[in-house]
PDB file of N, CA and C in Angstrom:
ATOM      1  N   UNK A   1      -0.990  71.793  68.714  1.00  0.00           N
ATOM      2  CA  UNK A   1      -1.000  70.426  69.203  1.00  0.00           C
ATOM      3  C   UNK A   1      -2.229  69.719  68.633  1.00  0.00           C
ATOM      4  N   UNK A   2      -1.995  68.553  68.070  1.00  0.00           N
ATOM      5  CA  UNK A   2      -3.063  67.812  67.418  1.00  0.00           C
ATOM      6  C   UNK A   2      -3.295  66.494  68.179  1.00  0.00           C
ATOM      7  N   UNK A   3      -4.344  66.465  69.000  1.00  0.00           N
ATOM      8  CA  UNK A   3      -4.642  65.278  69.798  1.00  0.00           C
ATOM      9  C   UNK A   3      -5.790  64.515  69.142  1.00  0.00           C
ATOM     10  N   UNK A   4      -5.625  63.222  69.013  1.00  0.00           N
ATOM     11  CA  UNK A   4      -6.665  62.369  68.459  1.00  0.00           C
ATOM     12  C   UNK A   4      -7.884  62.398  69.387  1.00  0.00           C
ATOM     13  N   UNK A   5      -9.074  62.705  68.867  1.00  0.00           N
ATOM     14  CA  UNK A   5     -10.282  62.753  69.698  1.00  0.00           C
ATOM     15  C   UNK A   5     -10.568  61.428  70.413  1.00  0.00           C
ATOM     16  N   UNK A   6     -10.147  60.311  69.837  1.00  0.00           N
ATOM     17  CA  UNK A   6     -10.370  59.012  70.482  1.00  0.00           C
ATOM     18  C   UNK A   6      -9.597  58.915  71.798  1.00  0.00           C
ATOM     19  N   UNK A   7      -8.437  59.557  71.874  1.00  0.00           N
ATOM     20  CA  UNK A   7      -7.661  59.560  73.119  1.00  0.00           C
ATOM     21  C   UNK A   7      -8.439  60.299  74.202  1.00  0.00           C
ATOM     22  N   UNK A   8      -8.996  61.451  73.847  1.00  0.00           N
ATOM     23  CA  UNK A   8      -9.817  62.202  74.796  1.00  0.00           C
ATOM     24  C   UNK A   8     -11.033  61.362  75.197  1.00  0.00           C
ATOM     25  N   UNK A   9     -11.625  60.675  74.230  1.00  0.00           N
ATOM     26  CA  UNK A   9     -12.771  59.807  74.509  1.00  0.00           C
ATOM     27  C   UNK A   9     -12.421  58.682  75.470  1.00  0.00           C
ATOM     28  N   UNK A  10     -11.254  58.064  75.291  1.00  0.00           N
ATOM     29  CA  UNK A  10     -10.822  57.001  76.201  1.00  0.00           C
ATOM     30  C   UNK A  10     -10.587  57.533  77.610  1.00  0.00           C
ATOM     31  N   UNK A  11      -9.986  58.703  77.710  1.00  0.00           N
ATOM     32  CA  UNK A  11      -9.722  59.285  79.031  1.00  0.00           C
ATOM     33  C   UNK A  11     -11.045  59.629  79.725  1.00  0.00           C
ATOM     34  N   UNK A  12     -11.922  60.331  79.034  1.00  0.00           N
ATOM     35  CA  UNK A  12     -13.204  60.729  79.620  1.00  0.00           C
ATOM     36  C   UNK A  12     -14.058  59.509  79.952  1.00  0.00           C
ATOM     37  N   UNK A  13     -14.171  58.598  79.009  1.00  0.00           N
ATOM     38  CA  UNK A  13     -14.976  57.397  79.233  1.00  0.00           C
ATOM     39  C   UNK A  13     -14.394  56.496  80.301  1.00  0.00           C
ATOM     40  N   UNK A  14     -13.076  56.409  80.345  1.00  0.00           N
ATOM     41  CA  UNK A  14     -12.425  55.596  81.373  1.00  0.00           C
ATOM     42  C   UNK A  14     -12.678  56.143  82.762  1.00  0.00           C
ATOM     43  N   UNK A  15     -12.640  57.459  82.884  1.00  0.00           N
ATOM     44  CA  UNK A  15     -12.921  58.073  84.180  1.00  0.00           C
ATOM     45  C   UNK A  15     -14.378  57.852  84.579  1.00  0.00           C
ATOM     46  N   UNK A  16     -15.281  57.971  83.627  1.00  0.00           N
ATOM     47  CA  UNK A  16     -16.702  57.723  83.917  1.00  0.00           C
ATOM     48  C   UNK A  16     -16.932  56.274  84.317  1.00  0.00           C
ATOM     49  N   UNK A  17     -16.286  55.357  83.646  1.00  0.00           N
ATOM     50  CA  UNK A  17     -16.422  53.938  83.969  1.00  0.00           C
ATOM     51  C   UNK A  17     -15.841  53.628  85.338  1.00  0.00           C
ATOM     52  N   UNK A  18     -14.757  54.304  85.686  1.00  0.00           N
ATOM     53  CA  UNK A  18     -14.088  54.055  86.969  1.00  0.00           C
ATOM     54  C   UNK A  18     -14.935  54.493  88.159  1.00  0.00           C
ATOM     55  N   UNK A  19     -15.917  55.339  87.932  1.00  0.00           N
ATOM     56  CA  UNK A  19     -16.783  55.795  89.020  1.00  0.00           C
ATOM     57  C   UNK A  19     -17.480  54.637  89.732  1.00  0.00           C
ATOM     58  N   UNK A  20     -17.759  53.571  89.011  1.00  0.00           N
ATOM     59  CA  UNK A  20     -18.521  52.462  89.573  1.00  0.00           C
ATOM     60  C   UNK A  20     -17.671  51.522  90.425  1.00  0.00           C
ATOM     61  N   UNK A  21     -16.395  51.461  90.162  1.00  0.00           N
ATOM     62  CA  UNK A  21     -15.521  50.477  90.818  1.00  0.00           C
ATOM     63  C   UNK A  21     -15.473  50.652  92.345  1.00  0.00           C
ATOM     64  N   UNK A  22     -15.250  51.860  92.873  1.00  0.00           N
ATOM     65  CA  UNK A  22     -15.230  51.991  94.332  1.00  0.00           C
ATOM     66  C   UNK A  22     -16.562  51.588  94.982  1.00  0.00           C
ATOM     67  N   UNK A  23     -17.664  51.898  94.306  1.00  0.00           N
ATOM     68  CA  UNK A  23     -18.975  51.546  94.852  1.00  0.00           C
ATOM     69  C   UNK A  23     -19.164  50.033  94.883  1.00  0.00           C
ATOM     70  N   UNK A  24     -18.749  49.360  93.831  1.00  0.00           N
ATOM     71  CA  UNK A  24     -18.850  47.896  93.779  1.00  0.00           C
ATOM     72  C   UNK A  24     -18.008  47.284  94.895  1.00  0.00           C
ATOM     73  N   UNK A  25     -16.800  47.764  95.078  1.00  0.00           N
ATOM     74  CA  UNK A  25     -15.911  47.254  96.128  1.00  0.00           C
ATOM     75  C   UNK A  25     -16.535  47.475  97.503  1.00  0.00           C
ATOM     76  N   UNK A  26     -17.084  48.663  97.727  1.00  0.00           N
ATOM     77  CA  UNK A  26     -17.709  48.992  99.017  1.00  0.00           C
ATOM     78  C   UNK A  26     -18.884  48.060  99.308  1.00  0.00           C
ATOM     79  N   UNK A  27     -19.715  47.826  98.331  1.00  0.00           N
ATOM     80  CA  UNK A  27     -20.879  46.953  98.508  1.00  0.00           C
ATOM     81  C   UNK A  27     -20.434  45.536  98.847  1.00  0.00           C
ATOM     82  N   UNK A  28     -19.439  45.037  98.139  1.00  0.00           N
ATOM     83  CA  UNK A  28     -18.955  43.679  98.386  1.00  0.00           C
ATOM     84  C   UNK A  28     -18.343  43.571  99.783  1.00  0.00           C
ATOM     85  N   UNK A  29     -17.544  44.563 100.179  1.00  0.00           N
ATOM     86  CA  UNK A  29     -16.919  44.538 101.508  1.00  0.00           C
ATOM     87  C   UNK A  29     -17.955  44.601 102.621  1.00  0.00           C
ATOM     88  N   UNK A  30     -18.935  45.499 102.470  1.00  0.00           N
ATOM     89  CA  UNK A  30     -19.926  45.711 103.523  1.00  0.00           C
ATOM     90  C   UNK A  30     -21.103  44.736 103.434  1.00  0.00           C
ATOM     91  N   UNK A  31     -21.189  44.026 102.319  1.00  0.00           N
ATOM     92  CA  UNK A  31     -22.301  43.114 102.066  1.00  0.00           C
ATOM     93  C   UNK A  31     -23.651  43.819 102.247  1.00  0.00           C
ATOM     94  N   UNK A  32     -23.689  45.047 101.748  1.00  0.00           N
ATOM     95  CA  UNK A  32     -24.907  45.857 101.831  1.00  0.00           C
ATOM     96  C   UNK A  32     -24.934  46.835 100.659  1.00  0.00           C
ATOM     97  N   UNK A  33     -26.111  46.937 100.054  1.00  0.00           N
ATOM     98  CA  UNK A  33     -26.300  47.893  98.961  1.00  0.00           C
ATOM     99  C   UNK A  33     -27.441  48.845  99.301  1.00  0.00           C
ATOM    100  N   UNK A  34     -27.642  49.036 100.609  1.00  0.00           N
ATOM    101  CA  UNK A  34     -28.743  49.856 101.094  1.00  0.00           C
ATOM    102  C   UNK A  34     -28.714  51.275 100.537  1.00  0.00           C
ATOM    103  N   UNK A  35     -27.512  51.838 100.411  1.00  0.00           N
ATOM    104  CA  UNK A  35     -27.404  53.235  99.990  1.00  0.00           C
ATOM    105  C   UNK A  35     -27.546  53.419  98.474  1.00  0.00           C
ATOM    106  N   UNK A  36     -27.660  52.333  97.749  1.00  0.00           N
ATOM    107  CA  UNK A  36     -27.787  52.407  96.288  1.00  0.00           C
ATOM    108  C   UNK A  36     -29.265  52.433  95.903  1.00  0.00           C
ATOM    109  N   UNK A  37     -29.632  53.401  95.079  1.00  0.00           N
ATOM    110  CA  UNK A  37     -31.004  53.470  94.574  1.00  0.00           C
ATOM    111  C   UNK A  37     -31.097  52.646  93.290  1.00  0.00           C
ATOM    112  N   UNK A  38     -32.016  51.704  93.270  1.00  0.00           N
ATOM    113  CA  UNK A  38     -32.189  50.847  92.092  1.00  0.00           C
ATOM    114  C   UNK A  38     -32.523  51.679  90.854  1.00  0.00           C
ATOM    115  N   UNK A  39     -33.342  52.707  91.015  1.00  0.00           N
ATOM    116  CA  UNK A  39     -33.707  53.560  89.881  1.00  0.00           C
ATOM    117  C   UNK A  39     -32.478  54.226  89.273  1.00  0.00           C
ATOM    118  N   UNK A  40     -31.548  54.660  90.116  1.00  0.00           N
ATOM    119  CA  UNK A  40     -30.312  55.265  89.625  1.00  0.00           C
ATOM    120  C   UNK A  40     -29.532  54.267  88.770  1.00  0.00           C
ATOM    121  N   UNK A  41     -29.464  53.020  89.229  1.00  0.00           N
ATOM    122  CA  UNK A  41     -28.760  51.978  88.473  1.00  0.00           C
ATOM    123  C   UNK A  41     -29.451  51.702  87.139  1.00  0.00           C
ATOM    124  N   UNK A  42     -30.769  51.663  87.163  1.00  0.00           N
ATOM    125  CA  UNK A  42     -31.523  51.402  85.927  1.00  0.00           C
ATOM    126  C   UNK A  42     -31.294  52.526  84.923  1.00  0.00           C
ATOM    127  N   UNK A  43     -31.361  53.762  85.391  1.00  0.00           N
ATOM    128  CA  UNK A  43     -31.086  54.903  84.507  1.00  0.00           C
ATOM    129  C   UNK A  43     -29.658  54.820  83.982  1.00  0.00           C
ATOM    130  N   UNK A  44     -28.713  54.453  84.838  1.00  0.00           N
ATOM    131  CA  UNK A  44     -27.313  54.331  84.436  1.00  0.00           C
ATOM    132  C   UNK A  44     -27.091  53.282  83.368  1.00  0.00           C
ATOM    133  N   UNK A  45     -27.735  52.116  83.524  1.00  0.00           N
ATOM    134  CA  UNK A  45     -27.520  51.054  82.534  1.00  0.00           C
ATOM    135  C   UNK A  45     -28.181  51.401  81.197  1.00  0.00           C
ATOM    136  N   UNK A  46     -29.337  52.046  81.252  1.00  0.00           N
ATOM    137  CA  UNK A  46     -29.994  52.476  80.003  1.00  0.00           C
ATOM    138  C   UNK A  46     -29.138  53.538  79.316  1.00  0.00           C
ATOM    139  N   UNK A  47     -28.643  54.493  80.090  1.00  0.00           N
ATOM    140  CA  UNK A  47     -27.802  55.554  79.537  1.00  0.00           C
ATOM    141  C   UNK A  47     -26.532  54.983  78.899  1.00  0.00           C
ATOM    142  N   UNK A  48     -25.836  54.123  79.636  1.00  0.00           N
ATOM    143  CA  UNK A  48     -24.606  53.515  79.103  1.00  0.00           C
ATOM    144  C   UNK A  48     -24.894  52.679  77.872  1.00  0.00           C
ATOM    145  N   UNK A  49     -25.999  51.963  77.912  1.00  0.00           N
ATOM    146  CA  UNK A  49     -26.382  51.141  76.763  1.00  0.00           C
ATOM    147  C   UNK A  49     -26.663  51.979  75.525  1.00  0.00           C
ATOM    148  N   UNK A  50     -27.336  53.098  75.724  1.00  0.00           N
ATOM    149  CA  UNK A  50     -27.619  53.985  74.590  1.00  0.00           C
ATOM    150  C   UNK A  50     -26.348  54.637  74.054  1.00  0.00           C
ATOM    151  N   UNK A  51     -25.443  55.036  74.956  1.00  0.00           N
ATOM    152  CA  UNK A  51     -24.164  55.596  74.510  1.00  0.00           C
ATOM    153  C   UNK A  51     -23.342  54.534  73.769  1.00  0.00           C
ATOM    154  N   UNK A  52     -23.416  53.305  74.236  1.00  0.00           N
ATOM    155  CA  UNK A  52     -22.731  52.207  73.557  1.00  0.00           C
ATOM    156  C   UNK A  52     -23.287  52.033  72.145  1.00  0.00           C
ATOM    157  N   UNK A  53     -24.597  52.024  72.033  1.00  0.00           N
ATOM    158  CA  UNK A  53     -25.259  51.883  70.739  1.00  0.00           C
ATOM    159  C   UNK A  53     -24.847  53.031  69.814  1.00  0.00           C
ATOM    160  N   UNK A  54     -24.855  54.250  70.344  1.00  0.00           N
ATOM    161  CA  UNK A  54     -24.442  55.418  69.577  1.00  0.00           C
ATOM    162  C   UNK A  54     -22.985  55.267  69.112  1.00  0.00           C
ATOM    163  N   UNK A  55     -22.122  54.821  70.015  1.00  0.00           N
ATOM    164  CA  UNK A  55     -20.717  54.619  69.672  1.00  0.00           C
ATOM    165  C   UNK A  55     -20.529  53.595  68.566  1.00  0.00           C
ATOM    166  N   UNK A  56     -21.344  52.538  68.611  1.00  0.00           N
ATOM    167  CA  UNK A  56     -21.289  51.516  67.559  1.00  0.00           C
ATOM    168  C   UNK A  56     -21.729  52.116  66.227  1.00  0.00           C
ATOM    169  N   UNK A  57     -22.831  52.865  66.256  1.00  0.00           N
ATOM    170  CA  UNK A  57     -23.348  53.463  65.016  1.00  0.00           C
ATOM    171  C   UNK A  57     -22.367  54.465  64.418  1.00  0.00           C
ATOM    172  N   UNK A  58     -21.656  55.199  65.296  1.00  0.00           N
ATOM    173  CA  UNK A  58     -20.699  56.205  64.828  1.00  0.00           C
ATOM    174  C   UNK A  58     -19.292  55.644  64.636  1.00  0.00           C
ATOM    175  N   UNK A  59     -19.117  54.363  64.991  1.00  0.00           N
ATOM    176  CA  UNK A  59     -17.826  53.682  64.897  1.00  0.00           C
ATOM    177  C   UNK A  59     -16.740  54.387  65.717  1.00  0.00           C
ATOM    178  N   UNK A  60     -17.111  54.792  66.930  1.00  0.00           N
ATOM    179  CA  UNK A  60     -16.166  55.409  67.860  1.00  0.00           C
ATOM    180  C   UNK A  60     -15.710  54.335  68.838  1.00  0.00           C
ATOM    181  N   UNK A  61     -14.507  53.866  68.647  1.00  0.00           N
ATOM    182  CA  UNK A  61     -13.986  52.767  69.466  1.00  0.00           C
ATOM    183  C   UNK A  61     -13.957  53.140  70.947  1.00  0.00           C
ATOM    184  N   UNK A  62     -13.612  54.375  71.264  1.00  0.00           N
ATOM    185  CA  UNK A  62     -13.551  54.775  72.672  1.00  0.00           C
ATOM    186  C   UNK A  62     -14.928  54.700  73.320  1.00  0.00           C
ATOM    187  N   UNK A  63     -15.952  55.108  72.618  1.00  0.00           N
ATOM    188  CA  UNK A  63     -17.316  55.035  73.157  1.00  0.00           C
ATOM    189  C   UNK A  63     -17.764  53.588  73.306  1.00  0.00           C
ATOM    190  N   UNK A  64     -17.376  52.756  72.359  1.00  0.00           N
ATOM    191  CA  UNK A  64     -17.759  51.346  72.435  1.00  0.00           C
ATOM    192  C   UNK A  64     -17.100  50.667  73.638  1.00  0.00           C
ATOM    193  N   UNK A  65     -15.820  50.885  73.807  1.00  0.00           N
ATOM    194  CA  UNK A  65     -15.080  50.220  74.878  1.00  0.00           C
ATOM    195  C   UNK A  65     -15.526  50.729  76.249  1.00  0.00           C
ATOM    196  N   UNK A  66     -15.502  52.050  76.427  1.00  0.00           N
ATOM    197  CA  UNK A  66     -15.791  52.592  77.752  1.00  0.00           C
ATOM    198  C   UNK A  66     -17.252  52.397  78.155  1.00  0.00           C
ATOM    199  N   UNK A  67     -18.170  52.490  77.221  1.00  0.00           N
ATOM    200  CA  UNK A  67     -19.573  52.284  77.575  1.00  0.00           C
ATOM    201  C   UNK A  67     -19.913  50.807  77.739  1.00  0.00           C
ATOM    202  N   UNK A  68     -19.144  49.932  77.133  1.00  0.00           N
ATOM    203  CA  UNK A  68     -19.293  48.499  77.427  1.00  0.00           C
ATOM    204  C   UNK A  68     -18.931  48.250  78.887  1.00  0.00           C
ATOM    205  N   UNK A  69     -17.835  48.852  79.319  1.00  0.00           N
ATOM    206  CA  UNK A  69     -17.399  48.715  80.712  1.00  0.00           C
ATOM    207  C   UNK A  69     -18.448  49.308  81.657  1.00  0.00           C
ATOM    208  N   UNK A  70     -18.943  50.485  81.338  1.00  0.00           N
ATOM    209  CA  UNK A  70     -19.956  51.128  82.178  1.00  0.00           C
ATOM    210  C   UNK A  70     -21.233  50.302  82.258  1.00  0.00           C
ATOM    211  N   UNK A  71     -21.644  49.735  81.133  1.00  0.00           N
ATOM    212  CA  UNK A  71     -22.861  48.917  81.119  1.00  0.00           C
ATOM    213  C   UNK A  71     -22.685  47.685  81.998  1.00  0.00           C
ATOM    214  N   UNK A  72     -21.550  47.027  81.877  1.00  0.00           N
ATOM    215  CA  UNK A  72     -21.280  45.841  82.701  1.00  0.00           C
ATOM    216  C   UNK A  72     -21.194  46.226  84.177  1.00  0.00           C
ATOM    217  N   UNK A  73     -20.480  47.304  84.488  1.00  0.00           N
ATOM    218  CA  UNK A  73     -20.329  47.730  85.884  1.00  0.00           C
ATOM    219  C   UNK A  73     -21.681  48.090  86.495  1.00  0.00           C
ATOM    220  N   UNK A  74     -22.518  48.777  85.745  1.00  0.00           N
ATOM    221  CA  UNK A  74     -23.844  49.126  86.258  1.00  0.00           C
ATOM    222  C   UNK A  74     -24.691  47.875  86.419  1.00  0.00           C
ATOM    223  N   UNK A  75     -24.531  46.925  85.506  1.00  0.00           N
ATOM    224  CA  UNK A  75     -25.221  45.643  85.647  1.00  0.00           C
ATOM    225  C   UNK A  75     -24.801  44.920  86.920  1.00  0.00           C
ATOM    226  N   UNK A  76     -23.507  44.967  87.220  1.00  0.00           N
ATOM    227  CA  UNK A  76     -23.007  44.356  88.461  1.00  0.00           C
ATOM    228  C   UNK A  76     -23.633  45.044  89.670  1.00  0.00           C
ATOM    229  N   UNK A  77     -23.730  46.378  89.644  1.00  0.00           N
ATOM    230  CA  UNK A  77     -24.363  47.106  90.743  1.00  0.00           C
ATOM    231  C   UNK A  77     -25.816  46.665  90.932  1.00  0.00           C
ATOM    232  N   UNK A  78     -26.536  46.501  89.832  1.00  0.00           N
ATOM    233  CA  UNK A  78     -27.935  46.060  89.918  1.00  0.00           C
ATOM    234  C   UNK A  78     -28.018  44.672  90.538  1.00  0.00           C
ATOM    235  N   UNK A  79     -27.177  43.768  90.084  1.00  0.00           N
ATOM    236  CA  UNK A  79     -27.180  42.399  90.627  1.00  0.00           C
ATOM    237  C   UNK A  79     -26.858  42.422  92.120  1.00  0.00           C
ATOM    238  N   UNK A  80     -25.833  43.174  92.515  1.00  0.00           N
ATOM    239  CA  UNK A  80     -25.476  43.266  93.930  1.00  0.00           C
ATOM    240  C   UNK A  80     -26.613  43.879  94.745  1.00  0.00           C
ATOM    241  N   UNK A  81     -27.249  44.894  94.204  1.00  0.00           N
ATOM    242  CA  UNK A  81     -28.391  45.526  94.884  1.00  0.00           C
ATOM    243  C   UNK A  81     -29.490  44.502  95.113  1.00  0.00           C
ATOM    244  N   UNK A  82     -29.824  43.749  94.083  1.00  0.00           N
ATOM    245  CA  UNK A  82     -30.891  42.747  94.205  1.00  0.00           C
ATOM    246  C   UNK A  82     -30.512  41.635  95.175  1.00  0.00           C
ATOM    247  N   UNK A  83     -29.275  41.192  95.145  1.00  0.00           N
ATOM    248  CA  UNK A  83     -28.805  40.115  96.042  1.00  0.00           C
ATOM    249  C   UNK A  83     -28.884  40.578  97.494  1.00  0.00           C
ATOM    250  N   UNK A  84     -28.303  41.749  97.772  1.00  0.00           N
ATOM    251  CA  UNK A  84     -28.222  42.180  99.166  1.00  0.00           C
ATOM    252  C   UNK A  84     -29.573  42.671  99.703  1.00  0.00           C
ATOM    253  N   UNK A  85     -30.432  43.196  98.825  1.00  0.00           N
ATOM    254  CA  UNK A  85     -31.780  43.569  99.274  1.00  0.00           C
ATOM    255  C   UNK A  85     -32.575  42.309  99.611  1.00  0.00           C
ATOM    256  N   UNK A  86     -32.381  41.258  98.818  1.00  0.00           N
ATOM    257  CA  UNK A  86     -33.084  39.995  99.059  1.00  0.00           C
ATOM    258  C   UNK A  86     -32.601  39.359 100.380  1.00  0.00           C
ATOM    259  N   UNK A  87     -31.302  39.393 100.623  1.00  0.00           N
ATOM    260  CA  UNK A  87     -30.737  38.840 101.856  1.00  0.00           C
ATOM    261  C   UNK A  87     -31.226  39.603 103.084  1.00  0.00           C
ATOM    262  N   UNK A  88     -31.426  40.895 102.914  1.00  0.00           N
ATOM    263  CA  UNK A  88     -31.891  41.741 104.019  1.00  0.00           C
ATOM    264  C   UNK A  88     -33.312  41.377 104.433  1.00  0.00           C
ATOM    265  N   UNK A  89     -34.127  41.021 103.457  1.00  0.00           N
ATOM    266  CA  UNK A  89     -35.543  40.696 103.732  1.00  0.00           C
ATOM    267  C   UNK A  89     -35.708  39.266 104.028  1.00  0.00           C
TER     268      UNK A  89
END
């Protein structure tokens, strides 16, 4: 069986990107980001950004697409964290 590595990359990257969606929904519903560590989000956005850069350099479309999504999702988490922490204080 000959599977295109990009398909595996899309599946793996898509699953990694999907990790953020339930957390974003929970924060919006509860209007609280207390349980989110800002440092974790910062590490996540740097990591996704570096993987995105690597994907661009290697011309791996799956890495570019999925890490773009991860970078944006982590950015949304950071914004929500800052908004709800500010509202709390």
